[in-house]
Amino acid sequence: MKRLIQNVLFAILLLISNACFGQDVALFQQFNGKYDFVFIGNTLNPIENSFQTSVSVLTSSSAQLSLNPNDQIEKAYLYWAGCGPGDFEVKLNGQTIQPDRTFILQRAVSNLIFDYFSAFKDVTGLVQSTGNGNYTLSDLDVSSYIDFHSQRSTNFAGWAIIVVYKNTNLTLNQLNIYDGMQAVPDEVNITLNSLNVIDNNDAKIGFLAWEGDSGIAVNETLRINGTPIGNPPLNPVNNAFNGTNSLTNSNVLYNMDLDVYPIQNNISIGDTSAQIQLTSNQDFVMINAIVTKLNSQLPDAIIEINNVEKQCDSRTILVNYKVMNPNSTAILPSNTPISIYANDIYIKTIYTQSNIPIDGNEIGQTNVIIPTSIPNNFNLMMMVDDLGSAVGTITEINEYNNKFVIPVELTVAPLFNLVPNLESCNLGNSKGIFDFSNYVTLVKVNSSDTVSFFESQTNAQNNLNPILNIQNYIAITTPKTIYIRIDNNGCYSITSFKLNTKNCPPIVYNFVTPDNDGVNDTFHIAGLKDIFLNHIISIYNRWGKLIWTGNNSTNEWDGYSNNGLLINDNQVPSGTYFYVIELNDPDFKEPLTGYLYLTK
């Protein structure tokens, strides 16, 4: 697809005589503070290509950086360029350099397509470590294309470094670096946006341009806001791009220009943009980078949301935020408005509390009530320097970086199903054993929720001491309430159910062999003792004579009589006896009766 687009462009270029295709010059980087800039660089043309008797372009050249002792290098940007489709691996002071970005420009002349290139690399670290001294760019080789380009006298190569530096003795300035690849003939118009002209004193503009020829000056003008500018004698008004370096006052920078012009008379206080117009009826000139320096004293309000604190089942959130004033040239005053939106719906406005200095910040927090009309999932936006209608009260360096958006999901208690109470047999004094393991699944509406069980509501709320054995849970006394906590990773719900015991029918073991062997030594009735508290047991012999009575407080019968005529140590003989167990329970109105067998 890319090759197809290129082929189409080639065809269009061939149809349009002297047409160019490149990249529009646009803002690349902005610096606000006590900054200034300088260019260094050099051509690789041994002589202006228009005057060459034999075609050649060098592969290396050098330039000197000479900053003042108090100048601190903030950024250094390397550009290199030449004829042909591009050499994208060079060396700077022996270090191999490959580009971060590249630019291309194609020109159609007399049914021929001419390629030109430029490359960009951030070399801040290298320049900061090297500092002042000699810089050599090498291994830039365009030799394969110079013969072809010599047809139009556009065989060239060169390089430049834009150095941005800081110095506390400088005024507060705004530096804008623009780059791209645009060319003439016949006319190029470039709009420089993102300006803030507060004071036009010492305002200046710098150009990095390629392929200008000193011997060609046919309607070659550089205009700022419609007014031609120049810097004679080095840069005449009618020959702006003529192979010069106005920082070194050199006129032998063949086929490239590093020129800086004062523009205090070309801009006005309050300007936010500038119009650059380059005309040439003959000379082929490519603009690669433009730097402006303007006096500016403005804040730059930026806000960020650090975190949002939420409570379960609440539409009130606590927003922690920070207002910053970075990359600025003036304080951000107190009472700067901050408006808060949910899904772009205005909620409220708050204000900063104090003056925020350059590179300073203010940390704050505020409660925000989210209306019920807003869904639980929404975008929370805070916009500084905004009164609630995207209109602010502060003039800033950048009016388009005032908002911060973060997704928020309100925590809503999970839905749950009610579960029934459980009942088991009374094991004595209302003790019971229960299995509620299936309630883990039964209580959940959302299968991803987690479920845990607790013996108190406080423990359930604090998620402390959960019940671990839910298959054989022993309740010492009943009725007892069990609390269920259903979690959805942010919120929880609590429900409960009761454990109850009931008196189940007793089980009579009617064989008694009181021989102290631990088996059937007494008349045992399972599920009777401490369950039917008012029970009465009566035992009769075969003649209907009552020989023993007992209740909840007596021991089990072991073959001794406690009623009637007591003889032989109250022992009764082996035989068949009849028992009557009166449970005295409303659920068991009829007594339990039957025979028991005593064997000695």
XYZ file of N, CA, C and O in Angstrom, residues 327-445:
476
model
N 6.620 24.206 33.107
C 6.893 24.803 31.792
C 6.265 26.186 31.669
O 5.700 26.559 30.643
N 6.328 26.946 32.769
C 5.658 28.237 32.806
C 6.672 29.350 33.023
O 7.843 29.108 33.329
N 6.175 30.573 32.906
C 7.041 31.737 33.116
C 6.415 32.723 34.091
O 6.868 33.864 34.201
N 5.372 32.324 34.812
C 4.748 33.180 35.813
C 3.977 32.301 36.790
O 3.667 31.140 36.495
N 3.647 32.843 37.978
C 2.892 32.094 38.964
C 1.474 31.859 38.459
O 0.943 32.639 37.653
N 0.860 30.777 38.949
C -0.561 30.540 38.721
C -1.286 31.069 39.956
O -1.089 30.559 41.056
N -2.115 32.099 39.799
C -2.681 32.756 40.986
C -3.685 31.882 41.719
O -4.274 30.960 41.152
N -3.851 32.197 43.014
C -4.862 31.505 43.807
C -6.250 31.808 43.257
O -6.455 32.754 42.485
N -7.217 30.977 43.670
C -8.606 31.085 43.204
C -8.749 30.830 41.713
O -9.700 31.294 41.085
N -7.789 30.082 41.148
C -7.978 29.618 39.778
C -9.071 28.547 39.790
O -9.004 27.594 40.567
N -10.102 28.662 38.965
C -11.221 27.719 39.039
C -10.862 26.341 38.502
O -10.056 26.201 37.580
N -11.480 25.344 39.106
C -11.360 23.952 38.659
C -12.777 23.402 38.575
O -13.490 23.357 39.576
N -13.191 22.995 37.393
C -14.530 22.440 37.232
C -14.470 20.933 37.068
O -13.508 20.382 36.516
N -15.507 20.284 37.571
C -15.551 18.817 37.614
C -16.759 18.352 36.807
O -17.867 18.898 36.949
N -16.522 17.344 35.969
C -17.552 16.798 35.090
C -17.605 15.284 35.229
O -16.592 14.638 35.482
N -18.809 14.732 35.040
C -18.987 13.285 34.934
C -19.668 13.018 33.599
O -20.782 13.513 33.364
N -18.967 12.278 32.742
C -19.472 12.049 31.379
C -19.839 13.376 30.704
O -20.893 13.513 30.076
N -18.938 14.369 30.874
C -19.075 15.692 30.272
C -20.252 16.495 30.824
O -20.587 17.554 30.286
N -20.880 16.011 31.890
C -21.951 16.766 32.551
C -21.351 17.517 33.738
O -20.705 16.922 34.599
N -21.544 18.810 33.756
C -20.951 19.652 34.797
C -21.504 19.285 36.169
O -22.712 19.122 36.354
N -20.604 19.164 37.157
C -21.001 18.828 38.525
C -20.812 20.029 39.452
O -21.758 20.493 40.083
N -19.576 20.550 39.528
C -19.347 21.697 40.408
C -17.998 22.329 40.080
O -17.192 21.766 39.317
N -17.734 23.493 40.700
C -16.473 24.208 40.528
C -15.837 24.447 41.893
O -16.532 24.844 42.836
N -14.540 24.184 41.983
C -13.763 24.494 43.174
C -12.628 25.426 42.752
O -12.492 25.746 41.560
N -11.789 25.851 43.694
C -10.762 26.845 43.386
C -9.449 26.475 44.066
O -9.439 25.855 45.138
N -8.341 26.855 43.417
C -7.039 26.657 44.058
C -6.952 27.565 45.278
O -7.579 28.624 45.351
N -6.121 27.155 46.254
C -6.079 27.837 47.536
C -4.948 28.854 47.649
O -5.001 29.756 48.472
N -3.900 28.693 46.855
C -2.734 29.566 47.002
C -2.080 29.790 45.649
O -2.394 29.105 44.667
N -1.164 30.777 45.615
C -0.377 30.991 44.400
C 0.535 29.792 44.170
O 1.206 29.326 45.097
N 0.579 29.302 42.941
C 1.433 28.160 42.597
C 2.607 28.698 41.793
O 2.422 29.234 40.704
N 3.829 28.555 42.319
C 4.985 29.141 41.624
C 5.346 28.365 40.368
O 4.787 27.288 40.093
N 6.274 28.923 39.604
C 6.786 28.227 38.422
C 7.346 26.880 38.846
O 8.104 26.772 39.817
N 6.926 25.819 38.153
C 7.312 24.434 38.449
C 6.798 23.956 39.803
O 7.229 22.915 40.304
N 5.846 24.684 40.397
C 5.272 24.263 41.672
C 3.969 23.523 41.480
O 3.481 23.317 40.366
N 3.339 23.118 42.595
C 2.071 22.401 42.533
C 1.297 22.601 43.826
O 1.849 23.040 44.841
N 0.037 22.282 43.783
C -0.845 22.308 44.954
C -1.654 21.027 44.964
O -2.281 20.665 43.973
N -1.630 20.340 46.105
C -2.370 19.077 46.253
C -3.682 19.372 46.971
O -3.723 20.124 47.945
N -4.757 18.782 46.482
C -6.058 19.001 47.100
C -6.944 17.775 46.988
O -6.605 16.790 46.322
N -8.071 17.852 47.670
C -9.079 16.792 47.565
C -10.450 17.418 47.731
O -10.608 18.470 48.374
N -11.434 16.774 47.138
C -12.790 17.295 47.197
C -13.788 16.153 47.087
O -13.535 15.151 46.399
N -14.905 16.294 47.798
C -15.996 15.336 47.677
C -16.864 15.700 46.472
O -17.181 16.880 46.266
N -17.223 14.682 45.711
C -18.054 14.889 44.527
C -19.249 13.948 44.618
O -19.074 12.731 44.776
N -20.438 14.499 44.551
C -21.657 13.686 44.556
C -22.071 13.444 43.105
O -22.343 14.380 42.357
N -22.089 12.184 42.720
C -22.435 11.811 41.347
C -23.956 11.676 41.236
O -24.562 10.879 41.958
N -24.588 12.440 40.357
C -26.054 12.351 40.226
C -26.495 10.951 39.811
O -25.766 10.210 39.154
N -27.709 10.619 40.182
C -28.246 9.295 39.844
C -28.448 9.129 38.347
O -28.580 8.001 37.862
N -28.499 10.231 37.610
C -28.646 10.132 36.156
C -27.367 9.648 35.473
O -27.401 9.244 34.305
N -26.238 9.694 36.189
C -24.966 9.221 35.643
C -24.841 7.729 35.933
O -25.076 7.288 37.063
N -24.480 6.907 34.962
C -24.329 5.464 35.232
C -23.172 5.190 36.188
O -22.346 6.062 36.463
N -23.129 3.973 36.686
C -22.085 3.613 37.656
C -20.694 3.637 37.037
O -19.708 3.882 37.736
N -20.605 3.370 35.745
C -19.329 3.488 35.029
C -19.345 4.799 34.242
O -20.208 4.995 33.372
N -18.392 5.682 34.534
C -18.389 6.981 33.869
C -16.965 7.519 33.817
O -16.053 6.986 34.467
N -16.782 8.570 33.033
C -15.501 9.261 32.951
C -15.559 10.506 33.817
O -16.417 11.372 33.614
N -14.641 10.575 34.776
C -14.530 11.754 35.626
C -13.499 12.691 35.013
O -12.381 12.273 34.706
N -13.875 13.960 34.819
C -12.963 14.936 34.235
C -12.835 16.132 35.163
O -13.836 16.660 35.659
N -11.584 16.542 35.391
C -11.313 17.789 36.079
C -10.632 18.720 35.093
O -9.701 18.302 34.388
N -11.098 19.968 35.028
C -10.527 20.950 34.110
C -10.168 22.200 34.897
O -11.038 22.842 35.491
N -8.870 22.499 34.919
C -8.397 23.682 35.626
C -8.512 24.900 34.719
O -8.445 24.783 33.496
N -8.693 26.051 35.341
C -8.958 27.304 34.622
C -10.207 27.153 33.766
O -10.215 27.412 32.564
N -11.282 26.712 34.435
C -12.553 26.485 33.760
C -13.660 26.795 34.755
O -13.678 26.275 35.872
N -14.585 27.644 34.352
C -15.701 28.034 35.205
C -16.936 27.164 34.986
O -18.015 27.492 35.458
N -16.769 26.074 34.269
C -17.889 25.170 34.043
C -18.458 25.230 32.655
O -19.416 24.527 32.344
N -17.847 26.063 31.807
C -18.322 26.169 30.420
C -17.146 26.194 29.461
O -17.246 26.757 28.379
N -16.010 25.568 29.895
C -14.768 25.549 29.111
C -14.221 26.950 28.889
O -13.458 27.182 27.956
N -14.607 27.888 29.749
C -14.099 29.260 29.699
C -13.340 29.533 30.984
O -13.850 29.303 32.080
N -12.085 29.990 30.837
C -11.256 30.228 31.999
C -11.103 31.697 32.319
O -11.674 32.578 31.658
N -10.304 31.958 33.355
C -10.065 33.333 33.798
C -8.606 33.727 33.664
O -8.271 34.896 33.858
N -7.720 32.757 33.342
C -6.280 32.996 33.308
C -5.778 32.843 31.875
O -6.115 31.866 31.192
N -4.967 33.800 31.418
C -4.277 33.639 30.140
C -3.060 32.755 30.378
O -2.237 33.032 31.247
N -2.949 31.670 29.599
C -1.904 30.672 29.827
C -1.019 30.522 28.596
O -1.384 30.913 27.487
N 0.133 29.900 28.823
C 1.026 29.564 27.714
C 0.340 28.585 26.773
O 0.399 28.721 25.554
N -0.325 27.584 27.354
C -1.008 26.567 26.555
C -2.422 26.425 27.094
O -2.616 26.033 28.246
N -3.393 26.759 26.275
C -4.789 26.711 26.711
C -5.431 25.349 26.462
O -6.625 25.184 26.700
N -4.647 24.384 25.992
C -5.230 23.106 25.569
C -4.738 21.914 26.386
O -4.880 20.771 25.959
N -4.159 22.186 27.567
C -3.668 21.069 28.393
C -4.226 21.157 29.804
O -3.564 20.802 30.774
N -5.485 21.616 29.915
C -6.061 21.913 31.225
C -6.893 20.782 31.822
O -7.362 20.911 32.956
N -7.113 19.713 31.090
C -8.041 18.707 31.608
C -7.356 17.373 31.845
O -6.316 17.059 31.273
N -7.981 16.610 32.743
C -7.515 15.254 33.059
C -8.760 14.383 33.206
O -9.708 14.741 33.907
N -8.752 13.239 32.531
C -9.905 12.347 32.522
C -9.485 10.977 33.054
O -8.421 10.462 32.699
N -10.329 10.424 33.917
C -10.038 9.106 34.470
C -11.340 8.313 34.530
O -12.390 8.867 34.880
N -11.327 7.025 34.158
C -12.559 6.232 34.283
C -12.820 5.867 35.744
O -11.895 5.575 36.498
N -14.081 5.911 36.132
C -14.480 5.590 37.509
C -15.625 4.585 37.453
O -16.525 4.706 36.617
N -15.567 3.620 38.337
C -16.670 2.666 38.485
C -17.120 2.699 39.937
O -16.357 2.372 40.838
N -18.358 3.157 40.167
C -18.885 3.179 41.527
C -19.058 1.754 42.038
O -19.440 0.848 41.290
N -18.756 1.576 43.304
C -18.865 0.241 43.892
C -20.290 0.034 44.399
O -20.769 0.784 45.255
N -20.956 -0.962 43.867
C -22.339 -1.265 44.206
C -22.377 -2.624 44.882
O -21.728 -3.577 44.442
N -23.140 -2.681 45.974
C -23.238 -3.939 46.717
C -23.785 -5.040 45.812
O -24.741 -4.824 45.065
N -23.194 -6.228 45.873
C -23.651 -7.321 45.000
C -25.049 -7.801 45.364
O -25.456 -7.769 46.528
N -25.783 -8.224 44.357
C -27.083 -8.848 44.576
C -26.886 -10.242 45.161
O -25.848 -10.878 44.960
N -27.911 -10.721 45.868
C -27.804 -12.060 46.449
C -29.191 -12.673 46.557
O -30.221 -11.977 46.507
N -29.192 -13.981 46.708
C -30.430 -14.718 46.933
C -30.598 -14.979 48.428
O -29.613 -15.233 49.135
N -31.847 -14.930 48.885
C -32.114 -15.316 50.274
C -32.007 -16.829 50.404
O -32.397 -17.583 49.506
N -31.458 -17.268 51.510
C -31.318 -18.713 51.745
C -32.177 -19.089 52.949
O -32.379 -18.277 53.870
N -32.712 -20.303 52.969
C -33.612 -20.700 54.071
C -32.838 -20.988 55.354
O -31.632 -21.240 55.347
N -33.563 -20.952 56.447
C -32.982 -21.371 57.718
C -32.727 -22.875 57.694
O -33.335 -23.618 56.919
N -31.822 -23.301 58.562
C -31.482 -24.721 58.652
C -31.927 -25.279 60.005
O -31.914 -24.561 61.018
N -32.288 -26.559 59.985
C -32.731 -27.229 61.217
C -32.075 -28.590 61.290
O -31.936 -29.283 60.287
N -31.638 -28.943 62.487
C -31.081 -30.288 62.699
C -31.534 -30.797 64.053
O -32.120 -30.054 64.849
N -31.243 -32.064 64.312
C -31.669 -32.670 65.560
C -30.915 -32.095 66.747
O -29.711 -31.819 66.662
N -31.671 -31.902 67.832
C -31.072 -31.429 69.075
C -30.164 -32.519 69.637
O -30.598 -33.643 69.881
N -28.878 -32.159 69.813
C -27.938 -33.114 70.384
C -27.807 -32.958 71.890
O -26.976 -33.604 72.515
N -28.607 -32.080 72.464
C -28.575 -31.837 73.896
C -28.327 -30.375 74.186
O -27.390 -29.781 73.657
N -29.213 -29.837 75.016
C -29.111 -28.429 75.387
C -29.076 -27.525 74.148
O -28.316 -26.581 74.089
N -29.849 -27.868 73.124
C -30.029 -27.143 71.852
C -28.781 -27.138 70.981
O -28.637 -26.311 70.096
N -27.848 -28.060 71.214
C -26.667 -28.202 70.369
C -27.040 -28.932 69.082
O -27.892 -29.836 69.096
N -26.367 -28.512 67.945
C -26.659 -29.178 66.687
C -25.474 -29.125 65.729
O -24.558 -28.309 65.877
N -25.472 -30.019 64.742
C -24.460 -30.056 63.685
C -25.138 -29.730 62.365
O -26.179 -30.305 62.032
N -24.493 -28.826 61.591
C -25.139 -28.310 60.386
C -24.168 -28.338 59.201
O -22.959 -28.156 59.361
N -24.734 -28.534 58.012
C -23.979 -28.477 56.748
C -24.631 -27.414 55.863
O -25.752 -27.572 55.390
N -23.927 -26.280 55.670
C -24.452 -25.234 54.786
C -23.463 -24.922 53.665
O -23.400 -23.800 53.145
N -22.690 -25.943 53.259
C -21.696 -25.731 52.201
C -22.348 -25.386 50.861
O -21.759 -24.681 50.038
N -23.557 -25.866 50.601
C -24.208 -25.562 49.326
C -24.688 -24.119 49.252
O -25.021 -23.614 48.176
N -24.692 -23.420 50.380
C -25.109 -22.021 50.373
C -24.091 -21.120 49.653
O -24.427 -19.999 49.252
N -22.853 -21.581 49.482
C -21.853 -20.805 48.742
C -22.355 -20.512 47.335
O -22.194 -19.407 46.809
N -22.968 -21.482 46.715
C -23.505 -21.308 45.366
C -24.909 -20.735 45.396
O -25.257 -19.866 44.584
N -25.703 -21.175 46.349
C -27.110 -20.808 46.380
C -27.319 -19.310 46.610
O -28.220 -18.699 46.026
N -26.461 -18.689 47.426
C -26.683 -17.291 47.793
C -26.268 -16.330 46.676
O -26.751 -15.202 46.606
N -25.384 -16.757 45.749
C -24.815 -15.844 44.764
C -25.749 -15.635 43.573
O -26.327 -16.573 43.042
N -25.830 -14.357 43.118
C -26.448 -14.035 41.840
C -25.373 -13.976 40.761
O -25.556 -14.464 39.652
